[in-house]
Amino acid sequence: NAKAAGRNTFRFYSQQMNEDAVQRLDIQNRLRRALERQEFILHYQPLIDLGSTRIVGAEALIRWNCPDLGMQPPGLFIPVAEDSGLIVNIGEWVLQEACRQARIWKDAGHGKLVIAVNLSPLQFTRGNLVETVTRALTDSGADPACIELEITESILMKDTEQVLATVRQLHAMGLRLAIDDFGTGYSSLAYLRRFAVDKLKIDQSFIRDLPTDPDAGAIVRGVIQMAKSLKIAVLAEGVETADIAHDLVLLGCDYAQGYYFGRPMPAEAFAELLPPPRN
Ligand code: C2E
Ligand code: MG
Ligand code: MG
Ligand code: MG
């Protein structure tokens, strides 16, 4: 009967929730040890200038090489790291490691490469981001102009004095600011201006649908025109085919990133894609 079924359903859900909670706790504990055990690694995905089709930089994307669970993509552990606050320490490691790599590539003669680093909202609110970034730059000797910080629209939407002050300081230090997954949030043109954003990364959901969905085309065209008039650079995320890349060139998009040009890969593999330096 219905009552029994209801009870069973409840038991099923509560058991499921319990298992999820246990699993999250387990991941949390493993994450806590992962930093000291050096189980994180950054992979690098090429950023392409659509005009010249040259590599102009790389986005640093974290992976977790967990001895028990295997290689874990960020989608599986970043949310847990954010819930537990561990993301502040992990994010600090990411900045240190990305700056260290930027310095290595600069010394190898690839001085113009831009390294993009993803930031979590918690790094703005809980960590001392300016201090952390300053230390990463000083420890590595990386050029601030080679580091681009990727933030999501949700950070701009907070629009607190603290976030604004932090962004202004980072800008003054010479770093660049990109808006990640643009189009999926609710930021307005006013935010883009106030925060002096340098680059918009159009979310892959719009890019993927370019060949088939006229609305996606209209949105991408609109974003590119708007960005151009605000003197903000535009990058298309998730470019998987030559057709899409071609469409983007016609639309006047500046930069692209996606499996068509290259997947995220270890630093050594990425370096092999670079032209021999002329130094
Ligand atoms: P994101 O910053 O938007 O990064 C782009 C994601 O799209 C990456 O997934 C990348 O591998 C994937 N991608 C790139 N090209 C294509 C394509 O052509 N097709 C498809 N289907 N996917 C493509 P990944 O590496 O799994 O990272 C997922 C998300 O995790 C990132 O999205 C970012 O939000 C977050 N993340 C990654 N590294 C870090 C980090 O160091 N710190 C923080 N806070 N978040 C990170
Ligand atoms: Mg990103
Ligand atoms: Mg993105
Ligand atoms: Mg994305």
Coordinates of C-alpha atoms and ligand atoms in Angstrom, one line a residue:
N1 CA 0.0 0.0 0.0
A2 CA 0.9 3.6 -0.3
K3 CA 2.0 4.1 3.2
A4 CA 4.4 1.2 3.1
A5 CA 5.7 2.4 -0.2
G6 CA 6.2 5.8 1.2
R7 CA 8.2 4.5 4.1
N8 CA 10.3 2.4 1.7
T9 CA 11.0 5.4 -0.5
F10 CA 12.0 7.3 2.5
R11 CA 14.4 4.6 3.6
F12 CA 15.8 4.4 0.1
Y13 CA 16.5 8.1 0.0
S14 CA 17.9 8.4 3.4
Q15 CA 20.2 5.5 2.8
Q16 CA 21.3 7.0 -0.5
M17 CA 21.9 10.4 1.2
N18 CA 23.8 8.7 3.9
E19 CA 26.0 7.0 1.4
D20 CA 26.6 10.3 -0.4
A21 CA 27.6 12.0 2.8
V22 CA 29.9 9.1 3.7
Q23 CA 31.5 9.3 0.3
R24 CA 32.0 13.1 0.5
L25 CA 33.6 12.7 3.9
D26 CA 35.9 10.0 2.5
I27 CA 36.9 12.2 -0.4
Q28 CA 37.4 15.1 2.0
N29 CA 39.8 13.1 4.1
R30 CA 41.7 11.9 1.1
L31 CA 41.8 15.5 -0.3
R32 CA 43.3 16.8 3.0
R33 CA 46.2 14.4 2.6
A34 CA 46.5 14.9 -1.1
L35 CA 48.3 18.2 -0.9
E36 CA 51.1 17.1 1.4
R37 CA 51.4 13.9 -0.6
Q38 CA 51.8 15.9 -3.8
E39 CA 49.0 14.1 -5.6
F40 CA 47.8 17.1 -7.6
I41 CA 49.0 17.9 -11.0
L42 CA 48.2 20.6 -13.5
H43 CA 47.5 19.9 -17.1
Y44 CA 47.7 22.5 -19.8
Q45 CA 45.3 23.1 -22.6
P46 CA 46.3 25.3 -25.6
L47 CA 44.7 28.8 -26.0
I48 CA 44.7 29.6 -29.7
D49 CA 44.8 33.0 -31.5
L50 CA 42.2 32.4 -34.3
G51 CA 43.8 35.1 -36.5
S52 CA 47.2 33.4 -36.7
T53 CA 46.1 29.9 -35.4
R54 CA 49.1 30.1 -33.0
I55 CA 49.2 29.0 -29.4
V56 CA 49.3 32.1 -27.2
G57 CA 48.9 30.4 -23.9
A58 CA 47.5 27.6 -21.8
E59 CA 44.8 27.1 -19.3
A60 CA 46.0 25.3 -16.2
L61 CA 43.5 22.6 -15.2
I62 CA 44.0 20.6 -12.0
R63 CA 43.9 16.8 -11.8
W64 CA 44.1 14.6 -8.8
N65 CA 46.2 11.5 -9.1
C66 CA 44.7 9.6 -6.2
P67 CA 46.6 6.4 -5.5
D68 CA 43.3 4.6 -4.5
L69 CA 40.8 6.1 -6.8
G70 CA 42.9 6.8 -9.9
M71 CA 43.2 10.1 -11.9
Q72 CA 40.3 12.3 -10.9
P73 CA 38.9 15.2 -12.9
P74 CA 38.2 18.5 -11.1
G75 CA 34.4 18.0 -11.5
L76 CA 34.6 15.2 -9.0
F77 CA 36.6 16.9 -6.2
I78 CA 36.5 20.7 -6.6
P79 CA 32.9 20.8 -5.3
V80 CA 34.0 18.8 -2.2
A81 CA 37.0 21.0 -1.8
E82 CA 34.8 24.1 -2.0
D83 CA 32.3 22.8 0.6
S84 CA 35.0 22.0 3.0
G85 CA 37.1 25.1 2.5
L86 CA 40.1 23.0 1.3
I87 CA 39.9 24.9 -2.0
V88 CA 41.7 27.8 -0.4
N89 CA 44.9 25.7 0.1
I90 CA 44.5 23.8 -3.1
G91 CA 44.0 27.0 -5.0
E92 CA 47.2 28.4 -3.4
W93 CA 49.1 25.3 -4.6
V94 CA 47.6 25.8 -8.1
L95 CA 48.8 29.4 -8.2
Q96 CA 52.3 28.4 -7.0
E97 CA 52.6 25.6 -9.5
A98 CA 51.2 27.6 -12.5
C99 CA 53.6 30.5 -11.7
R100 CA 56.5 28.0 -11.4
Q101 CA 55.7 26.6 -14.8
A102 CA 55.3 30.1 -16.3
R103 CA 58.8 30.9 -15.2
I104 CA 60.2 27.7 -16.7
W105 CA 58.6 28.5 -20.0
K106 CA 59.8 32.1 -19.8
D107 CA 63.3 30.9 -19.2
A108 CA 63.0 28.5 -22.1
G109 CA 62.3 31.5 -24.4
H110 CA 58.5 31.3 -24.5
G111 CA 58.1 34.7 -22.8
K112 CA 54.8 35.7 -24.3
L113 CA 52.8 32.7 -23.2
V114 CA 49.8 33.5 -21.0
I115 CA 48.9 31.0 -18.3
A116 CA 45.3 31.0 -17.2
V117 CA 44.5 30.0 -13.6
N118 CA 41.0 29.2 -12.3
L119 CA 39.9 30.8 -9.1
S120 CA 37.1 29.7 -6.7
P121 CA 34.9 32.3 -5.1
L122 CA 36.1 31.2 -1.7
Q123 CA 39.6 32.3 -2.6
F124 CA 38.2 35.8 -2.8
T125 CA 36.2 35.7 0.4
R126 CA 38.2 33.5 2.7
G127 CA 41.8 33.5 1.5
N128 CA 44.0 36.5 1.3
L129 CA 44.2 36.4 -2.5
V130 CA 46.4 39.4 -3.1
E131 CA 49.0 38.0 -0.6
T132 CA 48.8 34.5 -2.1
V133 CA 49.2 35.8 -5.6
T134 CA 52.1 38.1 -4.6
R135 CA 53.9 35.2 -2.9
A136 CA 53.4 32.9 -5.9
L137 CA 54.9 35.6 -8.2
T138 CA 57.8 36.3 -5.9
D139 CA 58.7 32.7 -5.2
S140 CA 58.7 31.8 -8.9
G141 CA 59.9 35.0 -10.5
A142 CA 57.0 34.7 -13.0
D143 CA 55.9 37.8 -15.0
P144 CA 52.5 39.0 -13.6
A145 CA 51.5 40.0 -17.2
C146 CA 51.7 36.3 -18.1
I147 CA 49.2 35.2 -15.5
E148 CA 45.5 35.5 -16.3
L149 CA 43.0 34.8 -13.5
E150 CA 39.7 33.2 -14.5
I151 CA 36.7 34.0 -12.3
T152 CA 33.1 33.2 -12.8
E153 CA 30.2 35.7 -13.1
S154 CA 29.1 34.7 -9.6
I155 CA 32.1 36.5 -8.1
L156 CA 31.3 39.7 -9.9
M157 CA 27.7 39.4 -8.8
K158 CA 28.8 39.6 -5.2
D159 CA 30.1 43.0 -6.1
T160 CA 31.2 43.8 -2.6
E161 CA 33.8 46.4 -1.9
Q162 CA 36.2 43.6 -0.9
V163 CA 35.9 41.8 -4.2
L164 CA 36.3 45.1 -6.1
A165 CA 39.3 46.1 -4.1
T166 CA 40.9 42.8 -4.6
V167 CA 40.4 42.8 -8.4
R168 CA 41.7 46.4 -8.5
Q169 CA 44.9 45.4 -6.6
L170 CA 45.5 42.3 -8.9
H171 CA 45.1 44.5 -11.9
A172 CA 47.5 47.1 -10.5
M173 CA 50.0 44.3 -10.1
G174 CA 49.8 43.6 -13.8
L175 CA 47.7 40.4 -13.8
R176 CA 44.8 39.9 -16.3
L177 CA 41.2 39.0 -15.5
A178 CA 39.0 36.7 -17.6
I179 CA 35.4 35.8 -17.0
D180 CA 35.0 32.0 -17.3
D181 CA 31.8 30.2 -18.6
F182 CA 30.5 33.6 -19.8
G183 CA 26.7 33.5 -20.5
T184 CA 25.8 30.9 -17.9
G185 CA 25.5 33.5 -15.1
Y186 CA 23.7 36.8 -14.7
S187 CA 26.4 39.4 -14.8
S188 CA 25.6 42.6 -16.6
L189 CA 27.6 44.9 -18.8
A190 CA 28.0 47.3 -15.9
Y191 CA 29.9 44.6 -14.0
L192 CA 32.2 44.0 -16.9
R193 CA 33.1 47.7 -17.0
R194 CA 33.4 48.2 -13.3
F195 CA 35.8 45.2 -12.9
A196 CA 37.8 46.2 -16.0
V197 CA 37.5 42.7 -17.4
D198 CA 40.2 41.8 -20.0
K199 CA 38.7 38.7 -21.6
L200 CA 35.4 36.9 -21.9
K201 CA 35.4 33.1 -22.3
I202 CA 32.1 32.2 -23.9
D203 CA 30.8 29.0 -22.3
Q204 CA 31.0 25.8 -24.4
S205 CA 27.3 25.3 -24.3
F206 CA 26.8 28.1 -26.8
I207 CA 29.8 27.1 -28.9
R208 CA 28.8 23.5 -29.2
D209 CA 25.4 24.5 -30.6
L210 CA 26.8 27.0 -33.1
P211 CA 26.3 24.9 -36.3
T212 CA 22.8 23.8 -35.4
D213 CA 21.1 26.4 -33.3
P214 CA 20.5 29.9 -34.7
D215 CA 19.9 31.2 -31.3
A216 CA 23.4 30.1 -30.2
G217 CA 24.8 31.9 -33.2
A218 CA 22.9 35.1 -32.3
I219 CA 24.1 35.0 -28.8
V220 CA 27.8 34.4 -29.7
R221 CA 27.6 37.2 -32.4
G222 CA 26.0 39.5 -29.8
V223 CA 28.6 38.8 -27.2
I224 CA 31.5 39.3 -29.6
Q225 CA 30.1 42.7 -30.8
M226 CA 29.4 43.9 -27.3
A227 CA 32.9 42.8 -26.1
K228 CA 34.6 44.5 -29.1
S229 CA 32.9 47.8 -28.3
L230 CA 34.0 47.5 -24.7
K231 CA 37.6 46.5 -25.9
I232 CA 37.3 43.2 -24.1
A233 CA 38.9 40.1 -25.8
V234 CA 36.7 37.1 -26.5
L235 CA 37.6 33.4 -26.4
A236 CA 35.3 30.5 -27.4
E237 CA 35.5 27.5 -25.1
G238 CA 34.9 23.9 -26.1
V239 CA 35.7 24.1 -29.8
E240 CA 35.5 20.5 -31.0
T241 CA 35.3 20.8 -34.8
A242 CA 36.9 22.6 -37.8
D243 CA 33.4 23.8 -38.8
I244 CA 32.9 25.6 -35.4
A245 CA 36.4 27.1 -35.6
H246 CA 35.6 28.4 -39.1
D247 CA 32.3 29.9 -37.9
L248 CA 34.1 31.7 -35.1
V249 CA 36.7 33.2 -37.4
L250 CA 33.8 34.6 -39.5
L251 CA 32.1 36.0 -36.4
G252 CA 35.4 37.8 -35.5
C253 CA 36.1 35.8 -32.4
D254 CA 39.7 36.5 -31.1
Y255 CA 40.7 33.3 -29.4
A256 CA 39.6 29.7 -29.1
Q257 CA 40.2 26.6 -26.9
G258 CA 38.9 23.1 -27.3
Y259 CA 39.6 19.5 -28.2
Y260 CA 39.9 20.4 -31.9
F261 CA 43.0 22.4 -31.1
G262 CA 44.3 20.3 -28.2
R263 CA 43.2 18.5 -25.0
P264 CA 44.5 19.4 -21.6
M265 CA 47.9 17.6 -21.3
P266 CA 51.0 17.4 -19.0
A267 CA 53.4 20.4 -19.2
E268 CA 56.0 18.5 -21.1
A269 CA 53.6 17.5 -23.9
F270 CA 52.3 21.1 -24.1
A271 CA 55.9 22.4 -24.5
E272 CA 56.4 20.1 -27.5
L273 CA 53.6 22.0 -29.3
L274 CA 55.4 25.3 -29.0
P275 CA 57.6 26.6 -31.8
P276 CA 61.3 26.6 -31.0
P277 CA 62.1 29.8 -29.2
R278 CA 64.2 32.4 -31.0
N279 CA 66.5 33.6 -28.2
Ligands
C2E1 P1 36.7 25.4 -17.1 O1 37.6 26.4 -16.4 O2 35.5 26.0 -17.9 O3 37.6 24.6 -18.0 C1 37.3 24.0 -19.2 C2 36.8 22.6 -19.1 O4 36.3 22.2 -20.4 C3 38.0 21.6 -18.8 O5 37.4 20.5 -18.0 C4 38.4 21.2 -20.1 O6 39.1 19.9 -20.1 C5 37.1 21.1 -20.8 N1 37.2 21.2 -22.3 C6 38.1 21.8 -23.0 N2 37.9 21.8 -24.3 C7 36.8 21.0 -24.5 C8 36.1 20.5 -25.6 O7 36.4 20.8 -26.8 N3 35.0 19.8 -25.3 C9 34.6 19.4 -24.1 N4 33.5 18.7 -23.9 N5 35.2 19.9 -23.0 C10 36.3 20.6 -23.2 P2 38.1 20.0 -16.7 O8 39.6 20.0 -16.8 O9 37.5 18.7 -16.3 O10 37.7 21.2 -15.6 C11 36.4 21.4 -15.3 C12 36.2 22.6 -14.4 O11 36.9 22.4 -13.2 C13 36.9 23.8 -15.0 O12 36.0 24.4 -16.0 C14 37.0 24.7 -13.8 O13 35.8 25.3 -13.5 C15 37.3 23.7 -12.7 N6 38.7 23.7 -12.5 C16 39.7 23.1 -13.1 N7 41.0 23.3 -12.6 C17 40.7 24.1 -11.5 C18 41.5 24.8 -10.5 O14 42.8 24.7 -10.5 N8 40.9 25.5 -9.6 C19 39.5 25.7 -9.6 N9 39.0 26.4 -8.6 N10 38.7 25.1 -10.5 C20 39.3 24.3 -11.4
MG2 MG 38.5 28.0 -16.7
MG3 MG 35.4 27.7 -18.8
MG4 MG 33.4 25.6 -18.3

